[in-house]
């Protein structure tokens, strides 16, 4: 064990981000889930042809399903396979985590949102979050806070 060479992996390469989720929802808990993908989908993800801004996660038969995510096929990768860019994909998580998410998402006002699609080593992972919807005044407060932070940074930079 001590003499084992560790291979460096490319961690943190982000494929797609759902920016609307953090604008429209309060994210309370974040989880990491694997994706059940076909070969052409992996090739398309490596090329960065994914969009999760319209996607959502639902629970059916004690499985987490990713609906509405678009992975556009490459022209060269799927010559003999009929590629469906918006097919339903299964999320891979531990049973304990799935049960916890099921219980929390059944509370009033909560949903499960995909936040970020990224590579972890050679595996495609999806960061999902337990989210509660924001009202219009909450969105305005978040915008004001973001502008105040930017202004504060500018003032501090000039002072130095």
Short mmCIF file of N, CA and C in Angstrom, two decimals:
data_model
loop_
_atom_site.label_atom_id
_atom_site.label_comp_id
_atom_site.label_asym_id
_atom_site.label_seq_id
_atom_site.Cartn_x
_atom_site.Cartn_y
_atom_site.Cartn_z
N UNK A 1 0.80 -1.20 0.00
CA UNK A 1 0.00 0.00 0.00
C UNK A 1 0.85 1.26 0.00
N UNK A 2 1.95 1.25 0.76
CA UNK A 2 2.75 2.47 0.87
C UNK A 2 3.47 2.79 -0.42
N UNK A 3 3.84 1.77 -1.21
CA UNK A 3 4.58 2.01 -2.43
C UNK A 3 3.73 2.16 -3.66
N UNK A 4 2.43 2.26 -3.50
CA UNK A 4 1.52 2.35 -4.65
C UNK A 4 1.61 3.72 -5.30
N UNK A 5 1.75 3.73 -6.62
CA UNK A 5 1.76 4.99 -7.34
C UNK A 5 0.34 5.44 -7.58
N UNK A 6 0.06 6.66 -7.26
CA UNK A 6 -1.28 7.21 -7.49
C UNK A 6 -1.27 7.96 -8.81
N UNK A 7 -2.23 7.68 -9.62
CA UNK A 7 -2.36 8.33 -10.90
C UNK A 7 -3.08 9.66 -10.69
N UNK A 8 -2.55 10.72 -11.27
CA UNK A 8 -3.21 12.02 -11.15
C UNK A 8 -4.41 12.04 -12.06
N UNK A 9 -5.52 12.47 -11.53
CA UNK A 9 -6.74 12.54 -12.32
C UNK A 9 -7.14 13.99 -12.51
N UNK A 10 -7.88 14.24 -13.53
CA UNK A 10 -8.36 15.59 -13.83
C UNK A 10 -9.63 15.83 -13.03
N UNK A 11 -9.49 16.34 -11.82
CA UNK A 11 -10.66 16.58 -10.98
C UNK A 11 -11.15 18.00 -11.18
N UNK A 12 -12.42 18.16 -11.11
CA UNK A 12 -12.99 19.50 -11.15
C UNK A 12 -13.25 20.04 -12.54
N UNK A 13 -13.21 19.21 -13.60
CA UNK A 13 -13.54 19.74 -14.92
C UNK A 13 -15.05 19.79 -15.04
N UNK A 14 -15.56 20.97 -15.07
CA UNK A 14 -17.00 21.18 -15.12
C UNK A 14 -17.48 21.08 -16.56
N UNK A 15 -18.55 20.33 -16.77
CA UNK A 15 -19.13 20.16 -18.09
C UNK A 15 -20.26 21.16 -18.29
N UNK A 16 -21.18 21.22 -17.33
CA UNK A 16 -22.33 22.12 -17.44
C UNK A 16 -22.75 22.56 -16.04
N UNK A 17 -23.25 23.79 -15.95
CA UNK A 17 -23.70 24.36 -14.68
C UNK A 17 -25.12 24.88 -14.87
N UNK A 18 -25.96 24.65 -13.87
CA UNK A 18 -27.33 25.15 -13.89
C UNK A 18 -27.36 26.43 -13.05
N UNK A 19 -27.13 27.56 -13.69
CA UNK A 19 -27.08 28.84 -12.97
C UNK A 19 -28.47 29.29 -12.53
N UNK A 20 -29.48 28.88 -13.26
CA UNK A 20 -30.85 29.27 -12.90
C UNK A 20 -31.28 28.67 -11.56
N UNK A 21 -30.72 27.52 -11.23
CA UNK A 21 -31.12 26.86 -9.98
C UNK A 21 -30.77 27.71 -8.76
N UNK A 22 -29.58 28.30 -8.75
CA UNK A 22 -29.20 29.11 -7.59
C UNK A 22 -29.92 30.45 -7.58
N UNK A 23 -30.40 30.89 -8.75
CA UNK A 23 -31.16 32.14 -8.80
C UNK A 23 -32.60 31.93 -8.34
N UNK A 24 -33.20 30.82 -8.72
CA UNK A 24 -34.61 30.58 -8.43
C UNK A 24 -34.87 29.79 -7.15
N UNK A 25 -33.83 29.18 -6.57
CA UNK A 25 -34.03 28.30 -5.41
C UNK A 25 -32.97 28.56 -4.35
N UNK A 26 -33.34 28.30 -3.08
CA UNK A 26 -32.40 28.21 -1.99
C UNK A 26 -31.91 26.76 -1.98
N UNK A 27 -30.62 26.54 -2.08
CA UNK A 27 -30.06 25.19 -2.07
C UNK A 27 -29.69 24.85 -0.63
N UNK A 28 -30.36 23.86 -0.06
CA UNK A 28 -30.13 23.53 1.35
C UNK A 28 -29.11 22.42 1.53
N UNK A 29 -29.21 21.34 0.78
CA UNK A 29 -28.25 20.23 0.85
C UNK A 29 -27.75 19.91 -0.54
N UNK A 30 -26.49 19.49 -0.63
CA UNK A 30 -25.91 19.11 -1.91
C UNK A 30 -25.44 17.66 -1.83
N UNK A 31 -25.69 16.91 -2.90
CA UNK A 31 -25.30 15.52 -2.98
C UNK A 31 -24.61 15.27 -4.31
N UNK A 32 -23.78 14.23 -4.35
CA UNK A 32 -23.10 13.84 -5.58
C UNK A 32 -23.70 12.52 -6.04
N UNK A 33 -24.06 12.46 -7.32
CA UNK A 33 -24.66 11.25 -7.89
C UNK A 33 -23.94 10.88 -9.17
N UNK A 34 -23.82 9.60 -9.41
CA UNK A 34 -23.28 9.12 -10.67
C UNK A 34 -24.39 9.09 -11.71
N UNK A 35 -24.00 8.93 -12.96
CA UNK A 35 -24.96 8.90 -14.06
C UNK A 35 -24.83 7.58 -14.80
N UNK A 36 -25.95 7.03 -15.20
CA UNK A 36 -25.96 5.85 -16.04
C UNK A 36 -26.02 6.33 -17.49
N UNK A 37 -24.90 6.21 -18.20
CA UNK A 37 -24.78 6.78 -19.54
C UNK A 37 -24.47 5.72 -20.58
N UNK A 38 -24.79 6.03 -21.82
CA UNK A 38 -24.40 5.20 -22.95
C UNK A 38 -23.08 5.72 -23.50
N UNK A 39 -22.46 4.94 -24.38
CA UNK A 39 -21.14 5.30 -24.90
C UNK A 39 -21.11 6.61 -25.66
N UNK A 40 -22.11 6.85 -26.49
CA UNK A 40 -22.13 8.09 -27.27
C UNK A 40 -22.32 9.30 -26.38
N UNK A 41 -23.00 9.11 -25.24
CA UNK A 41 -23.21 10.22 -24.31
C UNK A 41 -21.90 10.63 -23.64
N UNK A 42 -21.07 9.64 -23.32
CA UNK A 42 -19.79 9.95 -22.70
C UNK A 42 -18.91 10.74 -23.66
N UNK A 43 -18.91 10.34 -24.92
CA UNK A 43 -18.13 11.07 -25.93
C UNK A 43 -18.63 12.50 -26.08
N UNK A 44 -19.93 12.67 -26.05
CA UNK A 44 -20.50 14.01 -26.17
C UNK A 44 -20.18 14.86 -24.95
N UNK A 45 -20.19 14.24 -23.76
CA UNK A 45 -19.84 14.98 -22.55
C UNK A 45 -18.38 15.42 -22.59
N UNK A 46 -17.51 14.57 -23.11
CA UNK A 46 -16.10 14.94 -23.23
C UNK A 46 -15.92 16.13 -24.17
N UNK A 47 -16.81 16.23 -25.16
CA UNK A 47 -16.78 17.37 -26.08
C UNK A 47 -17.51 18.58 -25.51
N UNK A 48 -18.17 18.43 -24.35
CA UNK A 48 -18.85 19.55 -23.70
C UNK A 48 -20.22 19.87 -24.26
N UNK A 49 -20.88 18.91 -24.85
CA UNK A 49 -22.18 19.15 -25.49
C UNK A 49 -23.32 18.74 -24.56
N UNK A 50 -23.42 19.38 -23.41
CA UNK A 50 -24.47 19.06 -22.44
C UNK A 50 -25.13 20.34 -21.95
N UNK A 51 -26.40 20.21 -21.56
CA UNK A 51 -27.15 21.34 -21.03
C UNK A 51 -28.09 20.80 -19.95
N UNK A 52 -27.97 21.32 -18.73
CA UNK A 52 -28.83 20.88 -17.64
C UNK A 52 -29.69 22.01 -17.10
N UNK A 53 -29.79 23.11 -17.83
CA UNK A 53 -30.53 24.26 -17.30
C UNK A 53 -32.04 24.00 -17.23
N UNK A 54 -32.57 23.13 -18.06
CA UNK A 54 -34.00 22.82 -18.05
C UNK A 54 -34.29 21.49 -17.37
N UNK A 55 -33.30 20.87 -16.76
CA UNK A 55 -33.44 19.53 -16.21
C UNK A 55 -33.98 19.58 -14.78
N UNK A 56 -34.55 18.46 -14.38
CA UNK A 56 -34.99 18.29 -13.00
C UNK A 56 -34.88 16.82 -12.63
N UNK A 57 -34.91 16.54 -11.33
CA UNK A 57 -34.77 15.18 -10.82
C UNK A 57 -36.08 14.78 -10.18
N UNK A 58 -36.51 13.56 -10.47
CA UNK A 58 -37.72 13.03 -9.87
C UNK A 58 -37.45 11.65 -9.29
N UNK A 59 -38.32 11.22 -8.39
CA UNK A 59 -38.19 9.91 -7.76
C UNK A 59 -39.31 9.02 -8.28
N UNK A 60 -38.94 7.85 -8.81
CA UNK A 60 -39.93 6.90 -9.30
C UNK A 60 -39.45 5.50 -8.96
N UNK A 61 -40.29 4.74 -8.29
CA UNK A 61 -39.96 3.37 -7.88
C UNK A 61 -38.64 3.32 -7.11
N UNK A 62 -38.46 4.24 -6.18
CA UNK A 62 -37.27 4.38 -5.34
C UNK A 62 -35.99 4.49 -6.16
N UNK A 63 -36.08 5.13 -7.31
CA UNK A 63 -34.92 5.47 -8.12
C UNK A 63 -34.97 6.96 -8.43
N UNK A 64 -33.80 7.57 -8.52
CA UNK A 64 -33.72 8.97 -8.92
C UNK A 64 -33.52 9.02 -10.43
N UNK A 65 -34.35 9.81 -11.11
CA UNK A 65 -34.29 9.92 -12.56
C UNK A 65 -34.02 11.37 -12.95
N UNK A 66 -33.13 11.56 -13.90
CA UNK A 66 -32.82 12.88 -14.43
C UNK A 66 -33.62 13.08 -15.71
N UNK A 67 -34.51 14.06 -15.69
CA UNK A 67 -35.37 14.34 -16.83
C UNK A 67 -35.03 15.70 -17.42
N UNK A 68 -35.10 15.82 -18.72
CA UNK A 68 -34.94 17.12 -19.37
C UNK A 68 -33.52 17.55 -19.62
N UNK A 69 -32.53 16.76 -19.23
CA UNK A 69 -31.14 17.11 -19.52
C UNK A 69 -30.86 16.78 -20.98
N UNK A 70 -30.16 17.67 -21.66
CA UNK A 70 -29.87 17.49 -23.08
C UNK A 70 -28.40 17.20 -23.26
N UNK A 71 -28.11 16.05 -23.88
CA UNK A 71 -26.75 15.71 -24.29
C UNK A 71 -26.81 15.51 -25.79
N UNK A 72 -26.30 16.48 -26.53
CA UNK A 72 -26.36 16.43 -27.99
C UNK A 72 -25.33 15.45 -28.52
N UNK A 73 -25.73 14.57 -29.42
CA UNK A 73 -24.78 13.58 -29.96
C UNK A 73 -23.80 14.20 -30.94
N UNK A 74 -22.61 13.64 -30.97
CA UNK A 74 -21.63 14.03 -31.97
C UNK A 74 -22.00 13.37 -33.29
N UNK A 75 -21.67 14.00 -34.38
CA UNK A 75 -22.01 13.44 -35.69
C UNK A 75 -21.21 12.18 -35.98
N UNK A 76 -20.02 12.07 -35.42
CA UNK A 76 -19.15 10.94 -35.73
C UNK A 76 -19.27 9.79 -34.75
N UNK A 77 -19.92 9.98 -33.62
CA UNK A 77 -19.86 8.96 -32.58
C UNK A 77 -21.00 7.94 -32.61
N UNK A 78 -22.13 8.27 -33.17
CA UNK A 78 -23.25 7.36 -33.07
C UNK A 78 -23.87 7.09 -34.45
N UNK A 79 -23.12 6.39 -35.27
CA UNK A 79 -23.59 6.13 -36.63
C UNK A 79 -24.68 5.07 -36.65
N UNK A 80 -24.59 4.06 -35.80
CA UNK A 80 -25.54 2.95 -35.83
C UNK A 80 -26.49 2.94 -34.65
N UNK A 81 -26.40 3.90 -33.76
CA UNK A 81 -27.26 3.98 -32.58
C UNK A 81 -28.22 5.15 -32.76
N UNK A 82 -29.48 4.92 -32.44
CA UNK A 82 -30.45 6.01 -32.48
C UNK A 82 -30.29 6.80 -31.18
N UNK A 83 -29.80 8.01 -31.31
CA UNK A 83 -29.48 8.84 -30.15
C UNK A 83 -30.66 9.73 -29.79
N UNK A 84 -31.11 9.63 -28.54
CA UNK A 84 -32.16 10.50 -28.03
C UNK A 84 -31.51 11.48 -27.07
N UNK A 85 -31.37 12.76 -27.44
CA UNK A 85 -30.64 13.72 -26.60
C UNK A 85 -31.30 13.99 -25.25
N UNK A 86 -32.61 13.82 -25.14
CA UNK A 86 -33.30 14.16 -23.88
C UNK A 86 -33.85 12.93 -23.18
N UNK A 87 -33.22 11.79 -23.34
CA UNK A 87 -33.75 10.58 -22.72
C UNK A 87 -33.63 10.67 -21.20
N UNK A 88 -34.43 9.87 -20.51
CA UNK A 88 -34.40 9.81 -19.05
C UNK A 88 -33.18 9.01 -18.61
N UNK A 89 -32.40 9.59 -17.71
CA UNK A 89 -31.19 8.93 -17.23
C UNK A 89 -31.33 8.61 -15.75
N UNK A 90 -30.81 7.46 -15.36
CA UNK A 90 -30.88 7.04 -13.97
C UNK A 90 -29.69 7.60 -13.20
N UNK A 91 -29.95 8.11 -12.01
CA UNK A 91 -28.88 8.60 -11.15
C UNK A 91 -28.49 7.49 -10.19
N UNK A 92 -27.21 7.36 -9.94
CA UNK A 92 -26.67 6.29 -9.11
C UNK A 92 -26.23 6.85 -7.76
N UNK A 93 -26.92 6.40 -6.71
CA UNK A 93 -26.59 6.82 -5.35
C UNK A 93 -26.82 5.65 -4.41
N UNK A 94 -26.33 5.79 -3.18
CA UNK A 94 -26.58 4.77 -2.17
C UNK A 94 -28.05 4.78 -1.78
N UNK A 95 -28.58 3.64 -1.41
CA UNK A 95 -29.97 3.50 -1.02
C UNK A 95 -30.30 4.43 0.15
N UNK A 96 -29.38 4.55 1.10
CA UNK A 96 -29.61 5.40 2.26
C UNK A 96 -29.77 6.86 1.83
N UNK A 97 -28.94 7.32 0.90
CA UNK A 97 -29.05 8.69 0.42
C UNK A 97 -30.32 8.91 -0.38
N UNK A 98 -30.71 7.92 -1.17
CA UNK A 98 -31.95 8.04 -1.95
C UNK A 98 -33.15 8.14 -1.02
N UNK A 99 -33.18 7.30 0.02
CA UNK A 99 -34.30 7.34 0.96
C UNK A 99 -34.35 8.68 1.70
N UNK A 100 -33.19 9.22 2.05
CA UNK A 100 -33.14 10.51 2.73
C UNK A 100 -33.67 11.62 1.80
N UNK A 101 -33.23 11.60 0.54
CA UNK A 101 -33.71 12.59 -0.43
C UNK A 101 -35.21 12.46 -0.68
N UNK A 102 -35.70 11.23 -0.76
CA UNK A 102 -37.13 11.01 -0.98
C UNK A 102 -37.94 11.62 0.15
N UNK A 103 -37.51 11.38 1.37
CA UNK A 103 -38.23 11.93 2.52
C UNK A 103 -38.20 13.44 2.56
N UNK A 104 -37.05 14.03 2.25
CA UNK A 104 -36.92 15.47 2.30
C UNK A 104 -37.65 16.16 1.15
N UNK A 105 -37.67 15.52 -0.01
CA UNK A 105 -38.31 16.16 -1.17
C UNK A 105 -39.83 16.10 -1.10
N UNK A 106 -40.38 15.24 -0.26
CA UNK A 106 -41.84 15.16 -0.14
C UNK A 106 -42.41 16.23 0.77
N UNK A 107 -41.53 16.97 1.45
CA UNK A 107 -42.00 18.10 2.24
C UNK A 107 -42.52 19.19 1.31
N UNK A 108 -43.41 19.98 1.80
CA UNK A 108 -44.02 21.02 0.98
C UNK A 108 -42.99 22.07 0.56
N UNK A 109 -42.94 22.37 -0.73
CA UNK A 109 -42.08 23.42 -1.24
C UNK A 109 -40.68 23.00 -1.58
N UNK A 110 -40.34 21.72 -1.46
CA UNK A 110 -38.99 21.24 -1.73
C UNK A 110 -38.95 20.43 -3.01
N UNK A 111 -37.84 20.54 -3.71
CA UNK A 111 -37.63 19.77 -4.93
C UNK A 111 -36.15 19.42 -5.03
N UNK A 112 -35.82 18.52 -5.95
CA UNK A 112 -34.44 18.12 -6.17
C UNK A 112 -34.00 18.70 -7.51
N UNK A 113 -32.95 19.51 -7.51
CA UNK A 113 -32.48 20.20 -8.71
C UNK A 113 -31.08 19.75 -9.07
N UNK A 114 -30.80 19.54 -10.37
CA UNK A 114 -29.41 19.31 -10.78
C UNK A 114 -28.67 20.65 -10.80
N UNK A 115 -27.48 20.67 -10.22
CA UNK A 115 -26.73 21.92 -10.10
C UNK A 115 -25.53 21.98 -11.03
N UNK A 116 -24.78 20.88 -11.10
CA UNK A 116 -23.54 20.92 -11.86
C UNK A 116 -23.23 19.52 -12.38
N UNK A 117 -22.78 19.44 -13.61
CA UNK A 117 -22.34 18.19 -14.23
C UNK A 117 -20.84 18.31 -14.44
N UNK A 118 -20.07 17.36 -13.91
CA UNK A 118 -18.62 17.49 -13.95
C UNK A 118 -17.96 16.11 -14.01
N UNK A 119 -16.65 16.12 -14.26
CA UNK A 119 -15.85 14.89 -14.26
C UNK A 119 -15.18 14.74 -12.92
N UNK A 120 -15.22 13.54 -12.39
CA UNK A 120 -14.46 13.20 -11.19
C UNK A 120 -13.63 11.99 -11.56
N UNK A 121 -12.39 12.25 -11.89
CA UNK A 121 -11.56 11.19 -12.46
C UNK A 121 -12.08 10.91 -13.86
N UNK A 122 -12.40 9.67 -14.12
CA UNK A 122 -12.95 9.33 -15.44
C UNK A 122 -14.46 9.13 -15.39
N UNK A 123 -15.07 9.46 -14.27
CA UNK A 123 -16.51 9.27 -14.09
C UNK A 123 -17.25 10.60 -14.20
N UNK A 124 -18.38 10.57 -14.87
CA UNK A 124 -19.24 11.75 -14.95
C UNK A 124 -20.12 11.77 -13.71
N UNK A 125 -20.13 12.88 -13.02
CA UNK A 125 -20.91 13.03 -11.79
C UNK A 125 -21.86 14.21 -11.94
N UNK A 126 -22.95 14.13 -11.21
CA UNK A 126 -23.94 15.21 -11.20
C UNK A 126 -24.12 15.65 -9.76
N UNK A 127 -23.95 16.94 -9.52
CA UNK A 127 -24.22 17.49 -8.20
C UNK A 127 -25.69 17.90 -8.17
N UNK A 128 -26.43 17.32 -7.24
CA UNK A 128 -27.85 17.65 -7.10
C UNK A 128 -28.05 18.31 -5.75
N UNK A 129 -29.08 19.11 -5.66
CA UNK A 129 -29.33 19.81 -4.42
C UNK A 129 -30.79 19.77 -4.03
N UNK A 130 -31.03 19.69 -2.73
CA UNK A 130 -32.38 19.80 -2.20
C UNK A 130 -32.70 21.29 -2.14
N UNK A 131 -33.71 21.71 -2.89
CA UNK A 131 -33.95 23.13 -3.09
C UNK A 131 -35.35 23.53 -2.63
N UNK A 132 -35.44 24.77 -2.15
CA UNK A 132 -36.71 25.37 -1.78
C UNK A 132 -36.86 26.63 -2.61
N UNK A 133 -38.01 26.84 -3.20
CA UNK A 133 -38.22 27.95 -4.13
C UNK A 133 -38.10 29.31 -3.47
N UNK A 134 -37.53 30.26 -4.22
CA UNK A 134 -37.43 31.64 -3.77
C UNK A 134 -38.64 32.41 -4.26
N UNK A 135 -39.03 33.39 -3.47
CA UNK A 135 -40.07 34.30 -3.91
C UNK A 135 -39.39 35.52 -4.55
N UNK A 136 -40.16 36.38 -5.16
CA UNK A 136 -39.60 37.51 -5.91
C UNK A 136 -38.77 38.43 -5.02
N UNK A 137 -39.22 38.69 -3.79
CA UNK A 137 -38.45 39.58 -2.92
C UNK A 137 -37.15 38.94 -2.48
N UNK A 138 -37.11 37.61 -2.38
CA UNK A 138 -35.86 36.92 -2.06
C UNK A 138 -34.85 37.09 -3.18
N UNK A 139 -35.31 37.02 -4.43
CA UNK A 139 -34.42 37.19 -5.58
C UNK A 139 -33.84 38.60 -5.60
N UNK A 140 -34.69 39.59 -5.30
CA UNK A 140 -34.21 40.98 -5.28
C UNK A 140 -33.17 41.17 -4.18
N UNK A 141 -33.41 40.57 -3.01
CA UNK A 141 -32.44 40.67 -1.91
C UNK A 141 -31.10 40.04 -2.30
N UNK A 142 -31.15 38.92 -3.00
CA UNK A 142 -29.91 38.25 -3.42
C UNK A 142 -29.15 39.12 -4.41
N UNK A 143 -29.85 39.78 -5.31
CA UNK A 143 -29.20 40.66 -6.29
C UNK A 143 -28.56 41.86 -5.58
N UNK A 144 -29.28 42.45 -4.62
CA UNK A 144 -28.73 43.58 -3.86
C UNK A 144 -27.48 43.17 -3.09
N UNK A 145 -27.52 41.98 -2.48
CA UNK A 145 -26.37 41.48 -1.71
C UNK A 145 -25.17 41.26 -2.63
N UNK A 146 -25.40 40.70 -3.81
CA UNK A 146 -24.33 40.45 -4.78
C UNK A 146 -23.71 41.78 -5.24
N UNK A 147 -24.55 42.79 -5.51
CA UNK A 147 -24.04 44.09 -5.93
C UNK A 147 -23.25 44.76 -4.80
N UNK A 148 -23.72 44.61 -3.57
CA UNK A 148 -23.03 45.19 -2.44
C UNK A 148 -21.65 44.54 -2.26
N UNK A 149 -21.57 43.23 -2.43
CA UNK A 149 -20.28 42.54 -2.31
C UNK A 149 -19.30 43.03 -3.39
N UNK A 150 -19.79 43.22 -4.63
CA UNK A 150 -18.95 43.72 -5.71
C UNK A 150 -18.43 45.12 -5.40
N UNK A 151 -19.33 45.97 -4.93
CA UNK A 151 -18.96 47.35 -4.61
C UNK A 151 -17.94 47.38 -3.46
N UNK A 152 -18.14 46.54 -2.47
CA UNK A 152 -17.22 46.46 -1.35
C UNK A 152 -15.83 46.02 -1.81
N UNK A 153 -15.78 45.06 -2.74
CA UNK A 153 -14.50 44.61 -3.28
C UNK A 153 -13.79 45.74 -4.02
N UNK A 154 -14.55 46.53 -4.79
CA UNK A 154 -13.95 47.65 -5.53
C UNK A 154 -13.38 48.69 -4.58
N UNK A 155 -14.11 49.02 -3.52
CA UNK A 155 -13.64 50.01 -2.56
C UNK A 155 -12.39 49.51 -1.84
N UNK A 156 -12.38 48.24 -1.47
CA UNK A 156 -11.21 47.68 -0.77
C UNK A 156 -10.00 47.65 -1.70
N UNK A 157 -10.23 47.39 -2.96
CA UNK A 157 -9.12 47.33 -3.92
C UNK A 157 -8.52 48.70 -4.13
N UNK A 158 -9.36 49.74 -4.16
CA UNK A 158 -8.85 51.11 -4.32
C UNK A 158 -8.13 51.57 -3.05
N UNK A 159 -8.57 51.11 -1.89
CA UNK A 159 -7.96 51.54 -0.63
C UNK A 159 -6.58 50.96 -0.46
N UNK A 160 -6.29 49.85 -1.08
CA UNK A 160 -4.98 49.21 -0.93
C UNK A 160 -3.97 49.73 -1.87
#
